[in-house]
mmCIF file with all atom_site columns, C-alpha atoms in Angstrom:
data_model
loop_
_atom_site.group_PDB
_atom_site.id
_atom_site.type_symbol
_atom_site.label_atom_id
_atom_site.label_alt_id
_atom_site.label_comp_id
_atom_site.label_asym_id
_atom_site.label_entity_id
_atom_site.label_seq_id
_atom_site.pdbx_PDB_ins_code
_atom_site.Cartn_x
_atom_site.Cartn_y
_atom_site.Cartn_z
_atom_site.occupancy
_atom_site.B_iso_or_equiv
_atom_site.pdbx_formal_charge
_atom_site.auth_seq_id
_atom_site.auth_comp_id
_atom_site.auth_asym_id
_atom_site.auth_atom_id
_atom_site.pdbx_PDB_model_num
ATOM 1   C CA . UNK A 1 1   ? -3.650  20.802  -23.233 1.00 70.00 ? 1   UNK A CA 1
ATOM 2   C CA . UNK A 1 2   ? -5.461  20.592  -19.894 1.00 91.00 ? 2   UNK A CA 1
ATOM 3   C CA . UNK A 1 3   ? -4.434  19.987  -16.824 1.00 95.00 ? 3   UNK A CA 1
ATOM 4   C CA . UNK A 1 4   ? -4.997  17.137  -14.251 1.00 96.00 ? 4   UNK A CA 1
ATOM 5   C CA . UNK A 1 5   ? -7.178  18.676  -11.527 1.00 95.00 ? 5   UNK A CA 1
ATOM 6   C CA . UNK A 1 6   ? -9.306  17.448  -8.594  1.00 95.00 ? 6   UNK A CA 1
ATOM 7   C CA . UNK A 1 7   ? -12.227 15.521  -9.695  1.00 96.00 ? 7   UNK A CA 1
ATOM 8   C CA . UNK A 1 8   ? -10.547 14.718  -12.615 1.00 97.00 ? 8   UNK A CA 1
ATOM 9   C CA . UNK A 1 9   ? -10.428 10.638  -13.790 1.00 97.00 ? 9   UNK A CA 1
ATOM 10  C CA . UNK A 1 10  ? -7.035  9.610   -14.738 1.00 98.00 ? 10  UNK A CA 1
ATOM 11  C CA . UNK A 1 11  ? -5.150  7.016   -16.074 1.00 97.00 ? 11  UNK A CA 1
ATOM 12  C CA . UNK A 1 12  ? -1.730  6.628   -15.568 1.00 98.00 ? 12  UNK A CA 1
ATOM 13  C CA . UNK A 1 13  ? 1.258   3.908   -15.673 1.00 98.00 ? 13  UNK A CA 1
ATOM 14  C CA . UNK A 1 14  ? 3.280   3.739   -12.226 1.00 98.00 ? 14  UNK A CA 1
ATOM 15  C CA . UNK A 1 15  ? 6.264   1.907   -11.110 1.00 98.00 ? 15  UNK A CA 1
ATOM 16  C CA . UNK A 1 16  ? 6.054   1.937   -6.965  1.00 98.00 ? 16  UNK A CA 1
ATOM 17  C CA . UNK A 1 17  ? 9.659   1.706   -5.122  1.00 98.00 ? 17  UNK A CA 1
ATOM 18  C CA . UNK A 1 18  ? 11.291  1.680   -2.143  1.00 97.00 ? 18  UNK A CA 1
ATOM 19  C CA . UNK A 1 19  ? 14.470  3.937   -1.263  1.00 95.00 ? 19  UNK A CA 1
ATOM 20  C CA . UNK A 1 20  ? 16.796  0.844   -1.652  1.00 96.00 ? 20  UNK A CA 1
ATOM 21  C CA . UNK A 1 21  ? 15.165  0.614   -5.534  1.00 95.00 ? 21  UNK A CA 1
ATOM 22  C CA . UNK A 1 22  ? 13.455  -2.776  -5.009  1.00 97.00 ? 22  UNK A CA 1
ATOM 23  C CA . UNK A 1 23  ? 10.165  -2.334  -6.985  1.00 97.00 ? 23  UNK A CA 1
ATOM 24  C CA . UNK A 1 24  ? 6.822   -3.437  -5.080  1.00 96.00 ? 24  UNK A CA 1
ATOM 25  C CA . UNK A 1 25  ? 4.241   -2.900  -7.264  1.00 96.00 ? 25  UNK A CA 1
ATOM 26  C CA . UNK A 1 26  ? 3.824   -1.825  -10.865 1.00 97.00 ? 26  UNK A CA 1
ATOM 27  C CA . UNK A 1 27  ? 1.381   -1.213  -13.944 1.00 97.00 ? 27  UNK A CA 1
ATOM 28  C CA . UNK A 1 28  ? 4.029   -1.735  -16.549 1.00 91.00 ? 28  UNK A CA 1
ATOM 29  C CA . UNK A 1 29  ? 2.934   -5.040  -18.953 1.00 93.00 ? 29  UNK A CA 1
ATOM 30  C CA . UNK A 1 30  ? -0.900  -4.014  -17.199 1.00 96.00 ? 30  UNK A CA 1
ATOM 31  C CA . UNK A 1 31  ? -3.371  -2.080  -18.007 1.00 96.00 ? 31  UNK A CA 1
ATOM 32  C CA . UNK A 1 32  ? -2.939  1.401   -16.518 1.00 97.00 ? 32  UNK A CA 1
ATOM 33  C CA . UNK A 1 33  ? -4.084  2.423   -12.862 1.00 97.00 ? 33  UNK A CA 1
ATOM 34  C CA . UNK A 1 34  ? -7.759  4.517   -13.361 1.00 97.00 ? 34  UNK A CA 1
ATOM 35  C CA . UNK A 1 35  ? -8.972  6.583   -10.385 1.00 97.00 ? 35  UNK A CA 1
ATOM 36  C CA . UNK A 1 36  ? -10.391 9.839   -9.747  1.00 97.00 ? 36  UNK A CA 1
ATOM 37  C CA . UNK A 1 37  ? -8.125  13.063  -8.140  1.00 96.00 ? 37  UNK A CA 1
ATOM 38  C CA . UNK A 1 38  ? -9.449  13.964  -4.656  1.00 95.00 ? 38  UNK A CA 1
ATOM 39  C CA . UNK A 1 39  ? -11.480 11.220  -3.974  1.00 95.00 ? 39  UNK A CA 1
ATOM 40  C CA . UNK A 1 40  ? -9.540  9.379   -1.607  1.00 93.00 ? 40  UNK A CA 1
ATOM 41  C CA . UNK A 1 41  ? -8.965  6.417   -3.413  1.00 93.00 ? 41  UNK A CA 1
ATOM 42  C CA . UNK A 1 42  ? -5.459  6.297   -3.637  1.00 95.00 ? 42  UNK A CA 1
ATOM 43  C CA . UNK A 1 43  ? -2.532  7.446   -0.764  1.00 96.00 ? 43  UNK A CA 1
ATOM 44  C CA . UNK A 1 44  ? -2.297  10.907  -0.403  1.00 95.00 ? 44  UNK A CA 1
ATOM 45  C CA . UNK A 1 45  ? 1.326   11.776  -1.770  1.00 96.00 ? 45  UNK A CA 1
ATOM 46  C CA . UNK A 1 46  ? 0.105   10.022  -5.344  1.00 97.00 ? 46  UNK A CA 1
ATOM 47  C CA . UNK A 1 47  ? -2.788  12.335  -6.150  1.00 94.00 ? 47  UNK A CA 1
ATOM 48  C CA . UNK A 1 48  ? -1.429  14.744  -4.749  1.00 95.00 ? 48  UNK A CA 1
ATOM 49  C CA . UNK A 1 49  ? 1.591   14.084  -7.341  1.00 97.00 ? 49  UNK A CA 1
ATOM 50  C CA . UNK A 1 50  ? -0.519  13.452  -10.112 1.00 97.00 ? 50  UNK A CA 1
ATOM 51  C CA . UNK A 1 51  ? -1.916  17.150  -9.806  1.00 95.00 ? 51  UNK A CA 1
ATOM 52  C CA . UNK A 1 52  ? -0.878  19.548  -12.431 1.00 96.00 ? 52  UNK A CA 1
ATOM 53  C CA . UNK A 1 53  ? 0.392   16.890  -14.802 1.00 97.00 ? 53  UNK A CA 1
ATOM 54  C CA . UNK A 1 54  ? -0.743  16.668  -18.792 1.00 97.00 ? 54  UNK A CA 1
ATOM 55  C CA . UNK A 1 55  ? -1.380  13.378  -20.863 1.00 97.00 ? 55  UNK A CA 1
ATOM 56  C CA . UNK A 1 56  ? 2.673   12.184  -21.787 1.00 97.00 ? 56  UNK A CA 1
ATOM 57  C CA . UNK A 1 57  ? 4.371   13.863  -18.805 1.00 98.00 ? 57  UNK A CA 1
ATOM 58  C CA . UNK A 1 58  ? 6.674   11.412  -16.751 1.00 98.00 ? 58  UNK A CA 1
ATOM 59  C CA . UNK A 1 59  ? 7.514   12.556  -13.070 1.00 98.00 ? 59  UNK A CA 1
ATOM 60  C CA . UNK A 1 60  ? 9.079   10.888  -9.951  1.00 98.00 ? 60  UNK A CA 1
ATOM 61  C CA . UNK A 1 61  ? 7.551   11.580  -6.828  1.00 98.00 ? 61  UNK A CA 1
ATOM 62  C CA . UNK A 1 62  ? 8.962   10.971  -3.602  1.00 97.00 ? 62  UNK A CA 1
ATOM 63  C CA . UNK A 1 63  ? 6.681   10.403  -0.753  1.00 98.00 ? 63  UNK A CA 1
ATOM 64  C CA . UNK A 1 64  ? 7.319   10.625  2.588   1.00 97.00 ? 64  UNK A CA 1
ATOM 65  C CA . UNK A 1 65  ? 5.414   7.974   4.637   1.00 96.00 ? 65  UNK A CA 1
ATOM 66  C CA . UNK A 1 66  ? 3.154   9.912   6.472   1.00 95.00 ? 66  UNK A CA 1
ATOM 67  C CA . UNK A 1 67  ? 1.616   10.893  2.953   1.00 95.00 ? 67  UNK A CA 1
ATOM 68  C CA . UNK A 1 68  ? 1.997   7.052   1.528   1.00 96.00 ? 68  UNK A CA 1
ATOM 69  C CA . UNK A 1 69  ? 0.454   4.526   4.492   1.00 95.00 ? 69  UNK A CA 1
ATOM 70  C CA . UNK A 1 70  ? 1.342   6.664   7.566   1.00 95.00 ? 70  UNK A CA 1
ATOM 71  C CA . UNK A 1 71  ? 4.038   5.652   10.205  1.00 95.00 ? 71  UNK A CA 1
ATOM 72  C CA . UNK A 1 72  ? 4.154   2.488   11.486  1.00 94.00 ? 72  UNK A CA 1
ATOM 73  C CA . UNK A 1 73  ? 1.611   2.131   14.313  1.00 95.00 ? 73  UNK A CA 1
ATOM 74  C CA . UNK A 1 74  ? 2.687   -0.357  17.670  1.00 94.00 ? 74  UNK A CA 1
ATOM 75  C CA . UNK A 1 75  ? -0.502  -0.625  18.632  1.00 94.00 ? 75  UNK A CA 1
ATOM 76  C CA . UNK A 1 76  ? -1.578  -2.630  15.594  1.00 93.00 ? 76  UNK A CA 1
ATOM 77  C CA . UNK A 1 77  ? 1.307   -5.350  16.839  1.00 95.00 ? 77  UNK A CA 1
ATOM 78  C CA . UNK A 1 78  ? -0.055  -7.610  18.953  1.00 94.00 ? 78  UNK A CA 1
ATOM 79  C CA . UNK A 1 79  ? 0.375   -11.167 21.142  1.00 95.00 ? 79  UNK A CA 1
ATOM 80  C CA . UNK A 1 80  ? -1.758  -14.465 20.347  1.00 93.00 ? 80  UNK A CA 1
ATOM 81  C CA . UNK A 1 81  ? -2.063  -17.083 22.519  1.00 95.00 ? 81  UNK A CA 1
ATOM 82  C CA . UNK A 1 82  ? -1.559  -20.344 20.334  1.00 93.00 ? 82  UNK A CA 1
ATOM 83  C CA . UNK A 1 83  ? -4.420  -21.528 22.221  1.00 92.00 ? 83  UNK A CA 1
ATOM 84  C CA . UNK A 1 84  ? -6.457  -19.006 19.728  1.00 90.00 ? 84  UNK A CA 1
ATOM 85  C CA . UNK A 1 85  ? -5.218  -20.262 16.583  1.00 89.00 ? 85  UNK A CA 1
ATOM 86  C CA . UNK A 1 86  ? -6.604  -23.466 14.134  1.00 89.00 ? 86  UNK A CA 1
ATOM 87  C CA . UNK A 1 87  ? -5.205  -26.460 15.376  1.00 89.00 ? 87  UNK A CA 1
ATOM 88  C CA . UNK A 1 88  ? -3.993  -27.183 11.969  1.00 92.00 ? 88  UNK A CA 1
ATOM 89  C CA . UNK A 1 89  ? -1.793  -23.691 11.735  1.00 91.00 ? 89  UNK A CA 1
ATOM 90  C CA . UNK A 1 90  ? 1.823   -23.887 12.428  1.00 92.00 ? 90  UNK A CA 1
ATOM 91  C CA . UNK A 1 91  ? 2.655   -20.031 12.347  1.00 94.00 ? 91  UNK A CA 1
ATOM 92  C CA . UNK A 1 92  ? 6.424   -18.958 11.012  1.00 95.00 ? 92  UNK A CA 1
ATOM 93  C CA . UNK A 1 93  ? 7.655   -15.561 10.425  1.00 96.00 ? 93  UNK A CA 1
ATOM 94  C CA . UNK A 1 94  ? 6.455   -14.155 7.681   1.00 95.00 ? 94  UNK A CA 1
ATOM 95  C CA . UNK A 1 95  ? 3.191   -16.083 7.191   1.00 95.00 ? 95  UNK A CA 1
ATOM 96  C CA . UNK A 1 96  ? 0.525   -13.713 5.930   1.00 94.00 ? 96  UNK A CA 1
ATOM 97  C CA . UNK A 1 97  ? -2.762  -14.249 7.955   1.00 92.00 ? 97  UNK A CA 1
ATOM 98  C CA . UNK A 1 98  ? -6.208  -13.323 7.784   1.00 90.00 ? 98  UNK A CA 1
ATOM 99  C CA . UNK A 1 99  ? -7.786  -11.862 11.332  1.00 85.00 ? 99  UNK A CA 1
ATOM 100 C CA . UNK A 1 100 ? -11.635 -11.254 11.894  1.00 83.00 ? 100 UNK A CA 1
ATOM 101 C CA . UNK A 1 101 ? -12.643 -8.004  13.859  1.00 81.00 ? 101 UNK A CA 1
ATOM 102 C CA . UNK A 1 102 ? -15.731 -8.028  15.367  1.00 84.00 ? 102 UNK A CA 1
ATOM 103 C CA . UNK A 1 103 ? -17.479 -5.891  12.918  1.00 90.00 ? 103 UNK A CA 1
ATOM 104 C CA . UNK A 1 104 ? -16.950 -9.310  10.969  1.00 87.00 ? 104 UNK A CA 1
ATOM 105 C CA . UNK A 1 105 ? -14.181 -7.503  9.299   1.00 88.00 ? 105 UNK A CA 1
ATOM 106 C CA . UNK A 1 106 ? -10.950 -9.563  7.662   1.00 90.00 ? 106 UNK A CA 1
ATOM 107 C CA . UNK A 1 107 ? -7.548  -7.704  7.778   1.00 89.00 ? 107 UNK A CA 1
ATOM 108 C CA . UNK A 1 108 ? -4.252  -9.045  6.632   1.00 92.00 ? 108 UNK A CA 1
ATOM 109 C CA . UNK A 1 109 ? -2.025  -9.491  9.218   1.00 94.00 ? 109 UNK A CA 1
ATOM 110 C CA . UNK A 1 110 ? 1.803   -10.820 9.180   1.00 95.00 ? 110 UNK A CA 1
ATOM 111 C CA . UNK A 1 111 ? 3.536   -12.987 11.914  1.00 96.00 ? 111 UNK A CA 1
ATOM 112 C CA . UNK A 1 112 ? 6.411   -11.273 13.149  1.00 96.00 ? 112 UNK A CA 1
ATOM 113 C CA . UNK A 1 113 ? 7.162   -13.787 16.203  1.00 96.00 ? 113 UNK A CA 1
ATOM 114 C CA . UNK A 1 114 ? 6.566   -17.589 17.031  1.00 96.00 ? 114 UNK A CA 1
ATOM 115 C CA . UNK A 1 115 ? 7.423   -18.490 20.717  1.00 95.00 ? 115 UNK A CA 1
ATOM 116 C CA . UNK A 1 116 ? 6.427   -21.491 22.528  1.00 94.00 ? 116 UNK A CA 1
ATOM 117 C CA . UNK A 1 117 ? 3.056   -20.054 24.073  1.00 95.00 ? 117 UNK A CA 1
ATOM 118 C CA . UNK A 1 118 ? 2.176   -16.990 21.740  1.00 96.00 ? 118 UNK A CA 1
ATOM 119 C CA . UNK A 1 119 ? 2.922   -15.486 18.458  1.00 96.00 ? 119 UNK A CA 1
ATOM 120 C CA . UNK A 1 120 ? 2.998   -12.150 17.367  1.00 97.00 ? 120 UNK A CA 1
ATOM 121 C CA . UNK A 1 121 ? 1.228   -10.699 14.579  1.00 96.00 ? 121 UNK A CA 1
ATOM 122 C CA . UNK A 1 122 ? 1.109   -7.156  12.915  1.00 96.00 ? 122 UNK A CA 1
ATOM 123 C CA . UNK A 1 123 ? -1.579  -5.069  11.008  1.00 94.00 ? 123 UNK A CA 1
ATOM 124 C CA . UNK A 1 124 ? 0.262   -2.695  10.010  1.00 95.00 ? 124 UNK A CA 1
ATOM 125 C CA . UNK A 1 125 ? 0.002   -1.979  6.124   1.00 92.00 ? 125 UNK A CA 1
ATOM 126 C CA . UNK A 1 126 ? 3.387   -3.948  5.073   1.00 91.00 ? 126 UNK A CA 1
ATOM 127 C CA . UNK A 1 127 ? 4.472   -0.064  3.460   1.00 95.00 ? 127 UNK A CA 1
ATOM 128 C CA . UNK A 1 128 ? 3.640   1.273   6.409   1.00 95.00 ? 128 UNK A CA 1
ATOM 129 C CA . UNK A 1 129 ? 6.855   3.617   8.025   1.00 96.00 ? 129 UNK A CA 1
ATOM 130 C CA . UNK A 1 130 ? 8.393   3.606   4.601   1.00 96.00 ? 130 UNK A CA 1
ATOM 131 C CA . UNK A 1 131 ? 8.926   6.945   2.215   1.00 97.00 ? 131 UNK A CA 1
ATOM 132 C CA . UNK A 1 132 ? 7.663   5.861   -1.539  1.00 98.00 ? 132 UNK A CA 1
ATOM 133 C CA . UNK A 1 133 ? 9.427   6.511   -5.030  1.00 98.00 ? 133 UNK A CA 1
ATOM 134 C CA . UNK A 1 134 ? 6.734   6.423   -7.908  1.00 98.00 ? 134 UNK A CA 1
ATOM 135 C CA . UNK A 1 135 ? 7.779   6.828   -11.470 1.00 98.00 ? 135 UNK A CA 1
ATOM 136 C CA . UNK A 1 136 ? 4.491   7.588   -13.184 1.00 98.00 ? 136 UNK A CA 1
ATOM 137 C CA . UNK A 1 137 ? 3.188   8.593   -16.529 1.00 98.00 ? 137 UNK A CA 1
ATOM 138 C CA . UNK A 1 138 ? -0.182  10.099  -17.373 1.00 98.00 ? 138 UNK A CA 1
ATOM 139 C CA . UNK A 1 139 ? -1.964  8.518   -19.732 1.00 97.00 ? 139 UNK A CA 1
ATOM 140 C CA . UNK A 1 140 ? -5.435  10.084  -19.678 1.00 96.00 ? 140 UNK A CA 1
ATOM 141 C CA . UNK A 1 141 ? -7.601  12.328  -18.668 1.00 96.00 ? 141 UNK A CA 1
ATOM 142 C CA . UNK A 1 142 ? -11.156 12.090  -18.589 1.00 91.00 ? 142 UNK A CA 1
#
């Protein structure tokens, strides 16, 4: 039976969780997660876990965050003037926005702080600074 190996397309069914055991994403009731070994589509502590596996092996992987979405970055936090935002937006903590760069870019961004003049938003990736737990099960190789 072979061996998953870079360059190799896989399937595989994944259950994504934090250290406290809250789940934040899964494939299980989908179909399963396709993408190919090496080629940078996924974070690096998944392929890299996937590596080595054959079709009906179950692992857990724990992955530290600088091999999931990287440390948290302050730079990527940042203060709005209200002034700058749709008349028609009242910002609250929590609020997922959308902010253009100006390559025309959108990136999700979350408000973190409301005060009277400014609000503060971060684009960090909302995994970002957290170590990963993935249960996954290869499904297929192709």
């Amino acid at each position: 039976m072979s061996e998953v190996k870079k360059g190799d397309k896989v399937k595989v069914h994944y259950t994504g969780k934090l250290n406290d055991g809250s789940v934040f994403d899964s494939s299980v009731n989908r179909e399963p997660l396709e993408f190919e070994v090496g080629a940078g589509m996924m974070i690096a502590g998944f392929d890299n876990a996937v590596n080595g596996m054959k079709v009906g092996d179950k692992k857990v992987a724990e992955i530290p965050a600088a091999e999931a979405y990287g440390e948290k970055n302050d730079d990527m936090v940042v203060s709005v003037p209200k002034a700058q935002l749709p008349p028609d937006l009242n910002p609250e903590i929590g609020q997922q926005l959308s902010m253009q760069q100006p390559n025309g870019q959108a990136i999700p961004v979350v408000v973190t702080k409301v005060e009277t003049e400014t609000i503060e938003i971060d684009a960090n990736h909302p995994l970002a600074g957290k170590d990963l737990i993935f249960d996954i099960e290869l499904v297929e190789i192709s």
